[in-house]
Amino acid sequence: MKTYTYAGDYSNIETRDPLLEEGILSGQYGTLHFKQCVDGYAIYNSSFPGSGFVPIVTAANIGYPNYINGIPVTEVHNSVNVFNNFGNPIAIEGRNLKRVYLYIGRKPRGDNLRNDAAKMIMAMLDSMDGNREKSDPLKISIEFYNEGNTVDFCEIRYDKRCILSHVASKRLEVVAPSVILADKAYGFLEYAAFSGRVHPYTYSDWDGERENTDYFENIESLRFVDGSLSGNVCWSFSGCKSLERVHLANGIQKVPPRAFADCSSLTDLYIPDTVSQIGEYAFAGCTKLARIHLPSNITKIPKGLFMNCSSLEKCYLSDSIEEIGGEAFIGCTVLRKPWIPKGIKKIDATAFDDSSWAKIF
């Protein structure tokens, strides 16, 4: 593979010789492996200090050139090592970046020190609480400093359990054995995929503990979530108007009120059989939901559960249903007359648009 010598500043580098489709760039900031991609250059395995061009380099401040010979750098593939106790976002700089592939590693906090005495002190501190740090999940959040402060796609790879918060990408893929979601999803997130189980972060305060099941709530651009969303309580997607598909893992026991309210693009949803309780208006306003099968453990259809689900044709009710609450199927204009369970005890007079269905009892 041919090696080229570059000149220029860290944001715009140039070579005397024209570049082939792939090669190595070498100069005052270090070396990098480049390849041509569909809309510019992709960078692989940069060896610049801190894996980047940013003049004041930290473990989480990574810069890439804006241009190579006037052609934009639009894609990067790189390894990033962050310190055990590092809690700040990873800041990635590159004006034209659109796609980012990160392989994240973890290193002791003393690795960036040159003084042997300082390293020894840090080693002593690590020996005191290092076991705790090593067992705690690494916290990952990523910000981009480019046009729009976001990228079209970001892939994160980490070989252990991690805590993930804000990642400023429209499409996100996380390859890790287990992911804990904290804080809030990026406001323009369109697609999220996780290779392992996904759990909500648990916050503790004077009022007790609260699971962060509203991570995706009110993200209007979100279309798909691929991966097993785990926990005792169903995640909330209220207000996710573009959501088309989501997978809920077995083990979820409760669907809270309005969990999927106004998910007007949702066409299909699997509710695990482990669910035994569903809150009021949980699916209200899901105007494209055509059919749904409720778990056998459900004994009550709560108030407004399918209110204004105007495309709902069929709702499968198990024999365990004893009560159908008010407004449960109001606005379900194409609903076929449901099969009423044998053990039903009460149907509210306002449960259906056609009040005669309730008068059977």
PDB file of N, CA and C in Angstrom, residues 92-178:
ATOM      1  N   ILE A  92     -16.401  14.443  18.869  1.00  0.00           N
ATOM      2  CA  ILE A  92     -15.780  14.090  17.590  1.00  0.00           C
ATOM      3  C   ILE A  92     -15.942  15.258  16.626  1.00  0.00           C
ATOM      4  N   GLU A  93     -14.815  15.710  16.082  1.00  0.00           N
ATOM      5  CA  GLU A  93     -14.804  16.894  15.227  1.00  0.00           C
ATOM      6  C   GLU A  93     -14.425  16.517  13.798  1.00  0.00           C
ATOM      7  N   GLY A  94     -15.193  16.995  12.869  1.00  0.00           N
ATOM      8  CA  GLY A  94     -14.938  16.781  11.452  1.00  0.00           C
ATOM      9  C   GLY A  94     -16.098  17.382  10.679  1.00  0.00           C
ATOM     10  N   ARG A  95     -15.877  18.462   9.996  1.00  0.00           N
ATOM     11  CA  ARG A  95     -16.954  19.270   9.428  1.00  0.00           C
ATOM     12  C   ARG A  95     -17.892  18.480   8.525  1.00  0.00           C
ATOM     13  N   ASN A  96     -17.367  17.517   7.791  1.00  0.00           N
ATOM     14  CA  ASN A  96     -18.168  16.829   6.767  1.00  0.00           C
ATOM     15  C   ASN A  96     -18.570  15.397   7.148  1.00  0.00           C
ATOM     16  N   LEU A  97     -18.358  15.018   8.384  1.00  0.00           N
ATOM     17  CA  LEU A  97     -18.630  13.638   8.785  1.00  0.00           C
ATOM     18  C   LEU A  97     -20.108  13.293   8.651  1.00  0.00           C
ATOM     19  N   LYS A  98     -20.363  12.095   8.088  1.00  0.00           N
ATOM     20  CA  LYS A  98     -21.728  11.579   7.942  1.00  0.00           C
ATOM     21  C   LYS A  98     -21.897  10.201   8.577  1.00  0.00           C
ATOM     22  N   ARG A  99     -20.820   9.412   8.583  1.00  0.00           N
ATOM     23  CA  ARG A  99     -20.883   8.048   9.109  1.00  0.00           C
ATOM     24  C   ARG A  99     -19.674   7.805  10.006  1.00  0.00           C
ATOM     25  N   VAL A 100     -19.937   7.260  11.194  1.00  0.00           N
ATOM     26  CA  VAL A 100     -18.869   7.048  12.175  1.00  0.00           C
ATOM     27  C   VAL A 100     -18.983   5.644  12.752  1.00  0.00           C
ATOM     28  N   TYR A 101     -17.872   4.906  12.730  1.00  0.00           N
ATOM     29  CA  TYR A 101     -17.799   3.554  13.282  1.00  0.00           C
ATOM     30  C   TYR A 101     -16.741   3.565  14.385  1.00  0.00           C
ATOM     31  N   LEU A 102     -17.167   3.366  15.635  1.00  0.00           N
ATOM     32  CA  LEU A 102     -16.259   3.464  16.766  1.00  0.00           C
ATOM     33  C   LEU A 102     -16.117   2.121  17.473  1.00  0.00           C
ATOM     34  N   TYR A 103     -14.879   1.773  17.793  1.00  0.00           N
ATOM     35  CA  TYR A 103     -14.565   0.581  18.567  1.00  0.00           C
ATOM     36  C   TYR A 103     -14.010   1.084  19.897  1.00  0.00           C
ATOM     37  N   ILE A 104     -14.807   1.032  20.920  1.00  0.00           N
ATOM     38  CA  ILE A 104     -14.461   1.690  22.172  1.00  0.00           C
ATOM     39  C   ILE A 104     -13.787   0.718  23.127  1.00  0.00           C
ATOM     40  N   GLY A 105     -12.666   1.171  23.686  1.00  0.00           N
ATOM     41  CA  GLY A 105     -11.945   0.397  24.683  1.00  0.00           C
ATOM     42  C   GLY A 105     -11.844   1.193  25.976  1.00  0.00           C
ATOM     43  N   ARG A 106     -11.297   0.551  26.992  1.00  0.00           N
ATOM     44  CA  ARG A 106     -11.204   1.164  28.313  1.00  0.00           C
ATOM     45  C   ARG A 106      -9.785   1.005  28.823  1.00  0.00           C
ATOM     46  N   LYS A 107      -9.240   2.079  29.406  1.00  0.00           N
ATOM     47  CA  LYS A 107      -7.890   1.987  29.945  1.00  0.00           C
ATOM     48  C   LYS A 107      -7.826   2.673  31.308  1.00  0.00           C
ATOM     49  N   PRO A 108      -6.861   2.295  32.143  1.00  0.00           N
ATOM     50  CA  PRO A 108      -6.730   2.906  33.470  1.00  0.00           C
ATOM     51  C   PRO A 108      -6.487   4.401  33.370  1.00  0.00           C
ATOM     52  N   ARG A 109      -6.906   5.133  34.389  1.00  0.00           N
ATOM     53  CA  ARG A 109      -6.835   6.591  34.339  1.00  0.00           C
ATOM     54  C   ARG A 109      -5.417   7.131  34.365  1.00  0.00           C
ATOM     55  N   GLY A 110      -4.436   6.326  34.766  1.00  0.00           N
ATOM     56  CA  GLY A 110      -3.064   6.820  34.814  1.00  0.00           C
ATOM     57  C   GLY A 110      -2.313   6.664  33.514  1.00  0.00           C
ATOM     58  N   ASP A 111      -2.923   6.088  32.511  1.00  0.00           N
ATOM     59  CA  ASP A 111      -2.221   5.810  31.261  1.00  0.00           C
ATOM     60  C   ASP A 111      -1.788   7.070  30.527  1.00  0.00           C
ATOM     61  N   ASN A 112      -2.439   8.211  30.796  1.00  0.00           N
ATOM     62  CA  ASN A 112      -2.082   9.432  30.082  1.00  0.00           C
ATOM     63  C   ASN A 112      -1.018  10.231  30.805  1.00  0.00           C
ATOM     64  N   LEU A 113      -0.483   9.714  31.906  1.00  0.00           N
ATOM     65  CA  LEU A 113       0.512  10.440  32.685  1.00  0.00           C
ATOM     66  C   LEU A 113       1.916  10.027  32.264  1.00  0.00           C
ATOM     67  N   ARG A 114       2.820  11.020  32.168  1.00  0.00           N
ATOM     68  CA  ARG A 114       4.200  10.731  31.787  1.00  0.00           C
ATOM     69  C   ARG A 114       5.101  10.589  33.011  1.00  0.00           C
ATOM     70  N   ASN A 115       4.740  11.252  34.116  1.00  0.00           N
ATOM     71  CA  ASN A 115       5.546  11.242  35.321  1.00  0.00           C
ATOM     72  C   ASN A 115       5.372   9.915  36.064  1.00  0.00           C
ATOM     73  N   ASP A 116       6.475   9.216  36.364  1.00  0.00           N
ATOM     74  CA  ASP A 116       6.401   7.904  37.005  1.00  0.00           C
ATOM     75  C   ASP A 116       5.785   7.986  38.389  1.00  0.00           C
ATOM     76  N   ALA A 117       6.090   9.063  39.126  1.00  0.00           N
ATOM     77  CA  ALA A 117       5.541   9.211  40.483  1.00  0.00           C
ATOM     78  C   ALA A 117       4.023   9.369  40.425  1.00  0.00           C
ATOM     79  N   ALA A 118       3.550  10.154  39.447  1.00  0.00           N
ATOM     80  CA  ALA A 118       2.108  10.349  39.295  1.00  0.00           C
ATOM     81  C   ALA A 118       1.437   9.034  38.931  1.00  0.00           C
ATOM     82  N   LYS A 119       2.104   8.269  38.078  1.00  0.00           N
ATOM     83  CA  LYS A 119       1.550   6.971  37.698  1.00  0.00           C
ATOM     84  C   LYS A 119       1.447   6.041  38.905  1.00  0.00           C
ATOM     85  N   MET A 120       2.465   6.111  39.791  1.00  0.00           N
ATOM     86  CA  MET A 120       2.452   5.259  40.966  1.00  0.00           C
ATOM     87  C   MET A 120       1.303   5.621  41.898  1.00  0.00           C
ATOM     88  N   ILE A 121       1.047   6.937  42.051  1.00  0.00           N
ATOM     89  CA  ILE A 121      -0.058   7.386  42.897  1.00  0.00           C
ATOM     90  C   ILE A 121      -1.386   6.914  42.318  1.00  0.00           C
ATOM     91  N   MET A 122      -1.525   7.073  41.014  1.00  0.00           N
ATOM     92  CA  MET A 122      -2.754   6.637  40.367  1.00  0.00           C
ATOM     93  C   MET A 122      -2.933   5.129  40.497  1.00  0.00           C
ATOM     94  N   ALA A 123      -1.824   4.398  40.428  1.00  0.00           N
ATOM     95  CA  ALA A 123      -1.913   2.943  40.565  1.00  0.00           C
ATOM     96  C   ALA A 123      -2.394   2.567  41.956  1.00  0.00           C
ATOM     97  N   MET A 124      -1.933   3.331  42.978  1.00  0.00           N
ATOM     98  CA  MET A 124      -2.384   3.076  44.340  1.00  0.00           C
ATOM     99  C   MET A 124      -3.877   3.348  44.476  1.00  0.00           C
ATOM    100  N   LEU A 125      -4.324   4.464  43.868  1.00  0.00           N
ATOM    101  CA  LEU A 125      -5.748   4.787  43.908  1.00  0.00           C
ATOM    102  C   LEU A 125      -6.567   3.726  43.190  1.00  0.00           C
ATOM    103  N   ASP A 126      -6.041   3.272  42.060  1.00  0.00           N
ATOM    104  CA  ASP A 126      -6.756   2.242  41.305  1.00  0.00           C
ATOM    105  C   ASP A 126      -6.849   0.939  42.086  1.00  0.00           C
ATOM    106  N   SER A 127      -5.801   0.652  42.884  1.00  0.00           N
ATOM    107  CA  SER A 127      -5.837  -0.577  43.660  1.00  0.00           C
ATOM    108  C   SER A 127      -6.884  -0.520  44.762  1.00  0.00           C
ATOM    109  N   MET A 128      -7.234   0.731  45.184  1.00  0.00           N
ATOM    110  CA  MET A 128      -8.232   0.908  46.232  1.00  0.00           C
ATOM    111  C   MET A 128      -9.655   0.766  45.696  1.00  0.00           C
ATOM    112  N   ASP A 129      -9.895   1.384  44.542  1.00  0.00           N
ATOM    113  CA  ASP A 129     -11.261   1.323  44.014  1.00  0.00           C
ATOM    114  C   ASP A 129     -11.316   0.809  42.591  1.00  0.00           C
ATOM    115  N   GLY A 130     -10.188   0.241  42.138  1.00  0.00           N
ATOM    116  CA  GLY A 130     -10.158  -0.235  40.761  1.00  0.00           C
ATOM    117  C   GLY A 130     -11.117  -1.364  40.485  1.00  0.00           C
ATOM    118  N   ASN A 131     -11.287  -2.250  41.464  1.00  0.00           N
ATOM    119  CA  ASN A 131     -12.212  -3.353  41.250  1.00  0.00           C
ATOM    120  C   ASN A 131     -13.619  -2.858  41.004  1.00  0.00           C
ATOM    121  N   ARG A 132     -14.009  -1.804  41.759  1.00  0.00           N
ATOM    122  CA  ARG A 132     -15.343  -1.244  41.553  1.00  0.00           C
ATOM    123  C   ARG A 132     -15.440  -0.624  40.173  1.00  0.00           C
ATOM    124  N   GLU A 133     -14.410   0.157  39.760  1.00  0.00           N
ATOM    125  CA  GLU A 133     -14.445   0.811  38.457  1.00  0.00           C
ATOM    126  C   GLU A 133     -14.493  -0.205  37.330  1.00  0.00           C
ATOM    127  N   LYS A 134     -13.718  -1.271  37.470  1.00  0.00           N
ATOM    128  CA  LYS A 134     -13.666  -2.254  36.400  1.00  0.00           C
ATOM    129  C   LYS A 134     -14.984  -3.007  36.254  1.00  0.00           C
ATOM    130  N   SER A 135     -15.706  -3.172  37.375  1.00  0.00           N
ATOM    131  CA  SER A 135     -16.959  -3.900  37.309  1.00  0.00           C
ATOM    132  C   SER A 135     -18.115  -3.000  36.879  1.00  0.00           C
ATOM    133  N   ASP A 136     -17.991  -1.692  37.101  1.00  0.00           N
ATOM    134  CA  ASP A 136     -19.054  -0.768  36.709  1.00  0.00           C
ATOM    135  C   ASP A 136     -19.102  -0.642  35.192  1.00  0.00           C
ATOM    136  N   PRO A 137     -20.298  -0.553  34.613  1.00  0.00           N
ATOM    137  CA  PRO A 137     -20.397  -0.365  33.159  1.00  0.00           C
ATOM    138  C   PRO A 137     -19.801   0.980  32.736  1.00  0.00           C
ATOM    139  N   LEU A 138     -19.161   0.994  31.596  1.00  0.00           N
ATOM    140  CA  LEU A 138     -18.608   2.229  31.047  1.00  0.00           C
ATOM    141  C   LEU A 138     -19.731   3.125  30.546  1.00  0.00           C
ATOM    142  N   LYS A 139     -19.659   4.414  30.865  1.00  0.00           N
ATOM    143  CA  LYS A 139     -20.659   5.380  30.406  1.00  0.00           C
ATOM    144  C   LYS A 139     -20.229   5.951  29.058  1.00  0.00           C
ATOM    145  N   ILE A 140     -21.141   5.890  28.075  1.00  0.00           N
ATOM    146  CA  ILE A 140     -20.825   6.340  26.716  1.00  0.00           C
ATOM    147  C   ILE A 140     -21.863   7.353  26.259  1.00  0.00           C
ATOM    148  N   SER A 141     -21.398   8.519  25.849  1.00  0.00           N
ATOM    149  CA  SER A 141     -22.232   9.484  25.134  1.00  0.00           C
ATOM    150  C   SER A 141     -21.339  10.157  24.103  1.00  0.00           C
ATOM    151  N   ILE A 142     -21.918  10.542  22.979  1.00  0.00           N
ATOM    152  CA  ILE A 142     -21.113  11.042  21.858  1.00  0.00           C
ATOM    153  C   ILE A 142     -21.746  12.297  21.276  1.00  0.00           C
ATOM    154  N   GLU A 143     -20.920  13.309  21.089  1.00  0.00           N
ATOM    155  CA  GLU A 143     -21.337  14.537  20.428  1.00  0.00           C
ATOM    156  C   GLU A 143     -20.482  14.751  19.182  1.00  0.00           C
ATOM    157  N   PHE A 144     -21.072  15.375  18.174  1.00  0.00           N
ATOM    158  CA  PHE A 144     -20.364  15.620  16.926  1.00  0.00           C
ATOM    159  C   PHE A 144     -20.297  17.119  16.661  1.00  0.00           C
ATOM    160  N   TYR A 145     -19.115  17.577  16.286  1.00  0.00           N
ATOM    161  CA  TYR A 145     -18.915  18.975  15.951  1.00  0.00           C
ATOM    162  C   TYR A 145     -18.678  19.063  14.441  1.00  0.00           C
ATOM    163  N   ASN A 146     -19.802  19.110  13.737  1.00  0.00           N
ATOM    164  CA  ASN A 146     -19.779  19.220  12.284  1.00  0.00           C
ATOM    165  C   ASN A 146     -20.981  20.051  11.869  1.00  0.00           C
ATOM    166  N   GLU A 147     -21.270  20.104  10.604  1.00  0.00           N
ATOM    167  CA  GLU A 147     -22.434  20.841  10.139  1.00  0.00           C
ATOM    168  C   GLU A 147     -23.701  20.115  10.593  1.00  0.00           C
ATOM    169  N   GLY A 148     -24.487  20.774  11.414  1.00  0.00           N
ATOM    170  CA  GLY A 148     -25.688  20.171  11.950  1.00  0.00           C
ATOM    171  C   GLY A 148     -25.494  19.492  13.292  1.00  0.00           C
ATOM    172  N   ASN A 149     -24.237  19.336  13.729  1.00  0.00           N
ATOM    173  CA  ASN A 149     -23.920  18.678  15.000  1.00  0.00           C
ATOM    174  C   ASN A 149     -24.544  17.287  15.113  1.00  0.00           C
ATOM    175  N   THR A 150     -24.598  16.584  14.003  1.00  0.00           N
ATOM    176  CA  THR A 150     -25.113  15.220  13.994  1.00  0.00           C
ATOM    177  C   THR A 150     -24.525  14.479  12.807  1.00  0.00           C
ATOM    178  N   VAL A 151     -24.647  13.143  12.828  1.00  0.00           N
ATOM    179  CA  VAL A 151     -24.250  12.330  11.684  1.00  0.00           C
ATOM    180  C   VAL A 151     -25.438  11.483  11.264  1.00  0.00           C
ATOM    181  N   ASP A 152     -25.372  10.974  10.045  1.00  0.00           N
ATOM    182  CA  ASP A 152     -26.455  10.127   9.548  1.00  0.00           C
ATOM    183  C   ASP A 152     -26.446   8.749  10.206  1.00  0.00           C
ATOM    184  N   PHE A 153     -25.237   8.253  10.527  1.00  0.00           N
ATOM    185  CA  PHE A 153     -25.127   6.893  11.059  1.00  0.00           C
ATOM    186  C   PHE A 153     -23.957   6.804  12.017  1.00  0.00           C
ATOM    187  N   CYS A 154     -24.178   6.118  13.141  1.00  0.00           N
ATOM    188  CA  CYS A 154     -23.096   5.871  14.095  1.00  0.00           C
ATOM    189  C   CYS A 154     -23.202   4.440  14.603  1.00  0.00           C
ATOM    190  N   GLU A 155     -22.103   3.712  14.508  1.00  0.00           N
ATOM    191  CA  GLU A 155     -22.021   2.367  15.066  1.00  0.00           C
ATOM    192  C   GLU A 155     -21.050   2.377  16.232  1.00  0.00           C
ATOM    193  N   ILE A 156     -21.464   1.786  17.345  1.00  0.00           N
ATOM    194  CA  ILE A 156     -20.634   1.708  18.541  1.00  0.00           C
ATOM    195  C   ILE A 156     -20.415   0.243  18.874  1.00  0.00           C
ATOM    196  N   ARG A 157     -19.164  -0.146  19.055  1.00  0.00           N
ATOM    197  CA  ARG A 157     -18.837  -1.511  19.458  1.00  0.00           C
ATOM    198  C   ARG A 157     -18.081  -1.478  20.788  1.00  0.00           C
ATOM    199  N   TYR A 158     -18.574  -2.262  21.726  1.00  0.00           N
ATOM    200  CA  TYR A 158     -17.925  -2.367  23.031  1.00  0.00           C
ATOM    201  C   TYR A 158     -18.137  -3.787  23.516  1.00  0.00           C
ATOM    202  N   ASP A 159     -17.093  -4.428  24.029  1.00  0.00           N
ATOM    203  CA  ASP A 159     -17.180  -5.866  24.298  1.00  0.00           C
ATOM    204  C   ASP A 159     -17.724  -6.209  25.675  1.00  0.00           C
ATOM    205  N   LYS A 160     -18.182  -5.211  26.423  1.00  0.00           N
ATOM    206  CA  LYS A 160     -18.762  -5.462  27.729  1.00  0.00           C
ATOM    207  C   LYS A 160     -20.063  -4.684  27.871  1.00  0.00           C
ATOM    208  N   ARG A 161     -20.686  -4.825  29.025  1.00  0.00           N
ATOM    209  CA  ARG A 161     -21.903  -4.080  29.319  1.00  0.00           C
ATOM    210  C   ARG A 161     -21.572  -2.598  29.421  1.00  0.00           C
ATOM    211  N   CYS A 162     -22.461  -1.745  28.915  1.00  0.00           N
ATOM    212  CA  CYS A 162     -22.192  -0.312  28.936  1.00  0.00           C
ATOM    213  C   CYS A 162     -23.465   0.466  29.244  1.00  0.00           C
ATOM    214  N   ILE A 163     -23.275   1.711  29.686  1.00  0.00           N
ATOM    215  CA  ILE A 163     -24.369   2.651  29.879  1.00  0.00           C
ATOM    216  C   ILE A 163     -24.317   3.647  28.732  1.00  0.00           C
ATOM    217  N   LEU A 164     -25.389   3.764  27.997  1.00  0.00           N
ATOM    218  CA  LEU A 164     -25.435   4.643  26.835  1.00  0.00           C
ATOM    219  C   LEU A 164     -26.444   5.756  27.084  1.00  0.00           C
ATOM    220  N   SER A 165     -26.021   6.997  26.832  1.00  0.00           N
ATOM    221  CA  SER A 165     -26.972   8.106  26.952  1.00  0.00           C
ATOM    222  C   SER A 165     -27.141   8.761  25.594  1.00  0.00           C
ATOM    223  N   HIS A 166     -26.804  10.012  25.473  1.00  0.00           N
ATOM    224  CA  HIS A 166     -27.067  10.762  24.256  1.00  0.00           C
ATOM    225  C   HIS A 166     -26.025  10.450  23.178  1.00  0.00           C
ATOM    226  N   VAL A 167     -26.473  10.082  21.986  1.00  0.00           N
ATOM    227  CA  VAL A 167     -25.601   9.919  20.824  1.00  0.00           C
ATOM    228  C   VAL A 167     -26.238  10.687  19.677  1.00  0.00           C
ATOM    229  N   ALA A 168     -25.582  11.708  19.200  1.00  0.00           N
ATOM    230  CA  ALA A 168     -26.180  12.626  18.228  1.00  0.00           C
ATOM    231  C   ALA A 168     -26.118  12.056  16.816  1.00  0.00           C
ATOM    232  N   SER A 169     -26.882  10.988  16.592  1.00  0.00           N
ATOM    233  CA  SER A 169     -26.913  10.340  15.287  1.00  0.00           C
ATOM    234  C   SER A 169     -28.360  10.044  14.908  1.00  0.00           C
ATOM    235  N   LYS A 170     -28.649  10.138  13.614  1.00  0.00           N
ATOM    236  CA  LYS A 170     -29.994   9.831  13.142  1.00  0.00           C
ATOM    237  C   LYS A 170     -30.261   8.327  13.160  1.00  0.00           C
ATOM    238  N   ARG A 171     -29.238   7.558  12.845  1.00  0.00           N
ATOM    239  CA  ARG A 171     -29.342   6.093  12.892  1.00  0.00           C
ATOM    240  C   ARG A 171     -28.236   5.593  13.804  1.00  0.00           C
ATOM    241  N   LEU A 172     -28.600   4.692  14.713  1.00  0.00           N
ATOM    242  CA  LEU A 172     -27.662   4.240  15.738  1.00  0.00           C
ATOM    243  C   LEU A 172     -27.675   2.719  15.818  1.00  0.00           C
ATOM    244  N   GLU A 173     -26.483   2.122  15.824  1.00  0.00           N
ATOM    245  CA  GLU A 173     -26.349   0.687  16.045  1.00  0.00           C
ATOM    246  C   GLU A 173     -25.326   0.467  17.153  1.00  0.00           C
ATOM    247  N   VAL A 174     -25.694  -0.351  18.129  1.00  0.00           N
ATOM    248  CA  VAL A 174     -24.823  -0.624  19.265  1.00  0.00           C
ATOM    249  C   VAL A 174     -24.589  -2.125  19.340  1.00  0.00           C
ATOM    250  N   VAL A 175     -23.336  -2.519  19.218  1.00  0.00           N
ATOM    251  CA  VAL A 175     -22.955  -3.926  19.308  1.00  0.00           C
ATOM    252  C   VAL A 175     -22.280  -4.123  20.660  1.00  0.00           C
ATOM    253  N   ALA A 176     -23.020  -4.666  21.611  1.00  0.00           N
ATOM    254  CA  ALA A 176     -22.520  -4.885  22.964  1.00  0.00           C
ATOM    255  C   ALA A 176     -23.368  -5.974  23.600  1.00  0.00           C
ATOM    256  N   PRO A 177     -22.815  -6.721  24.561  1.00  0.00           N
ATOM    257  CA  PRO A 177     -23.594  -7.797  25.185  1.00  0.00           C
ATOM    258  C   PRO A 177     -24.854  -7.294  25.875  1.00  0.00           C
ATOM    259  N   SER A 178     -24.773  -6.096  26.466  1.00  0.00           N
ATOM    260  CA  SER A 178     -25.907  -5.535  27.194  1.00  0.00           C
ATOM    261  C   SER A 178     -25.748  -4.022  27.245  1.00  0.00           C
TER     262      SER A 178
END
